[in-house]
Amino acid sequence: MKREVNLNPSEALHEALELKLAIETTGLPAQIDEGMVMTGMKLEGNNIVVSVDMSEDIYDLDIVEESSTELAMSLLSEANSEDPELGALFDLCKVSHSGLIYRAIGSKTNRHVDMGLSSEQIRKGRKTPSQVNIR
């Protein structure tokens, strides 16, 4: 804790995000829905990537891929209306100017499909909490 840190603000934010994600993943894996298990969160470039193992007995990854944009936008809508944990993740993206990618990983094929929102889409679509003064 006492080590000297000589980071620019961007590097410091990146390091803080990595620490936050490490803390958030201590309780993983976690069942998030039928046939969906969240297995990890990490920072890739300017994106927070959430890895979700999906049962290919229940979900067709081709359909997930075809509707990935709509699914990503529905996550944002859900975060704004009813899911405080998802909302907190989008808030983290908003204040850190990060994008968010949900990476669906097939249980049988190990194939992955990304459903993502850019930082700009999140900043435009996520309601800002009243206690935070950002735009």
XYZ file of C-alpha atoms in Angstrom:
135
model
C 0.000 0.000 0.000
C 2.897 2.370 0.581
C 4.519 1.908 -2.813
C 5.066 5.069 -4.744
C 2.866 5.367 -7.792
C 3.867 7.438 -10.784
C 0.956 6.944 -13.146
C -0.824 9.311 -15.447
C -4.575 9.635 -14.792
C -5.448 7.175 -17.567
C -3.091 4.509 -16.202
C -4.364 5.112 -12.669
C -7.982 4.673 -13.810
C -7.058 1.484 -15.671
C -5.337 0.104 -12.566
C -8.285 1.063 -10.337
C -10.704 -0.640 -12.741
C -8.626 -3.816 -12.732
C -8.677 -3.824 -8.930
C -12.445 -3.216 -8.849
C -13.043 -6.071 -11.299
C -10.801 -8.387 -9.287
C -12.901 -7.634 -6.212
C -16.163 -8.094 -8.145
C -15.110 -11.539 -9.404
C -14.351 -13.062 -6.010
C -17.854 -14.552 -5.891
C -17.703 -16.142 -9.331
C -18.824 -18.359 -10.919
C -22.420 -17.308 -10.317
C -25.681 -18.466 -11.877
C -27.350 -15.423 -13.477
C -30.211 -17.139 -15.275
C -31.233 -20.597 -16.394
C -28.367 -21.972 -18.461
C -26.171 -18.892 -17.861
C -23.212 -18.751 -15.488
C -21.068 -15.635 -15.117
C -17.493 -16.839 -14.954
C -15.374 -13.701 -15.069
C -14.891 -9.989 -15.577
C -11.786 -8.356 -16.967
C -10.567 -5.254 -18.680
C -9.667 -5.543 -22.370
C -8.478 -2.243 -23.751
C -11.209 0.288 -22.973
C -13.889 -2.353 -22.425
C -15.099 -4.250 -19.408
C -15.670 -7.825 -20.595
C -18.097 -10.051 -18.715
C -17.729 -13.755 -19.554
C -20.890 -15.824 -19.430
C -20.985 -19.576 -20.069
C -24.205 -20.393 -21.917
C -25.801 -23.796 -22.203
C -26.054 -24.630 -25.882
C -28.843 -27.047 -24.974
C -30.935 -23.954 -24.136
C -29.444 -21.144 -26.234
C -28.529 -21.053 -29.919
C -25.384 -18.961 -30.319
C -26.264 -18.219 -33.947
C -29.454 -16.499 -32.781
C -27.544 -14.724 -29.997
C -25.066 -13.469 -32.594
C -27.805 -12.304 -34.990
C -29.510 -10.307 -32.256
C -26.398 -9.218 -30.312
C -27.046 -5.484 -30.791
C -30.640 -5.770 -29.596
C -29.609 -7.946 -26.642
C -26.948 -5.427 -25.600
C -29.445 -2.552 -25.787
C -31.944 -4.583 -23.729
C -29.285 -4.952 -20.995
C -28.988 -1.166 -20.880
C -32.753 -0.818 -20.676
C -32.895 -3.400 -17.881
C -30.160 -1.564 -15.991
C -32.126 1.678 -16.220
C -35.377 0.165 -15.018
C -35.056 -2.747 -12.648
C -31.654 -4.304 -12.030
C -29.484 -2.456 -9.485
C -26.452 -4.749 -9.910
C -26.484 -4.341 -13.675
C -27.066 -0.626 -13.150
C -23.958 -0.419 -10.976
C -21.916 -2.068 -13.729
C -23.193 0.438 -16.295
C -22.468 3.277 -13.849
C -18.906 2.007 -13.552
C -18.647 2.014 -17.354
C -20.111 5.504 -17.549
C -17.786 7.128 -15.030
C -14.717 5.337 -16.411
C -15.608 5.951 -20.080
C -15.457 2.199 -20.705
C -17.459 0.084 -23.088
C -19.148 -3.118 -21.941
C -18.992 -6.469 -23.665
C -20.961 -9.519 -22.590
C -19.090 -12.505 -24.002
C -21.373 -15.519 -24.358
C -19.323 -18.727 -24.422
C -20.956 -21.904 -25.650
C -20.907 -24.783 -23.197
C -20.266 -27.421 -25.878
C -18.371 -25.665 -28.663
C -16.525 -23.061 -26.563
C -17.409 -20.620 -29.366
C -17.942 -17.073 -28.184
C -20.282 -14.287 -29.247
C -19.779 -10.721 -28.062
C -22.693 -8.440 -27.247
C -21.277 -4.990 -26.721
C -22.024 -1.373 -26.112
C -19.512 1.398 -26.676
C -18.667 3.953 -24.030
C -20.582 6.541 -26.056
C -23.716 4.369 -26.231
C -23.579 3.842 -22.478
C -23.041 7.531 -21.711
C -26.016 8.448 -23.910
C -28.291 5.632 -22.728
C -27.539 5.273 -19.012
C -29.328 7.514 -16.575
C -26.786 9.302 -14.405
C -27.358 8.827 -10.665
C -28.325 12.103 -8.993
C -25.358 11.923 -6.612
C -22.879 11.830 -9.518
C -22.109 15.027 -11.384
C -21.104 13.778 -14.860
C -22.589 14.075 -18.337
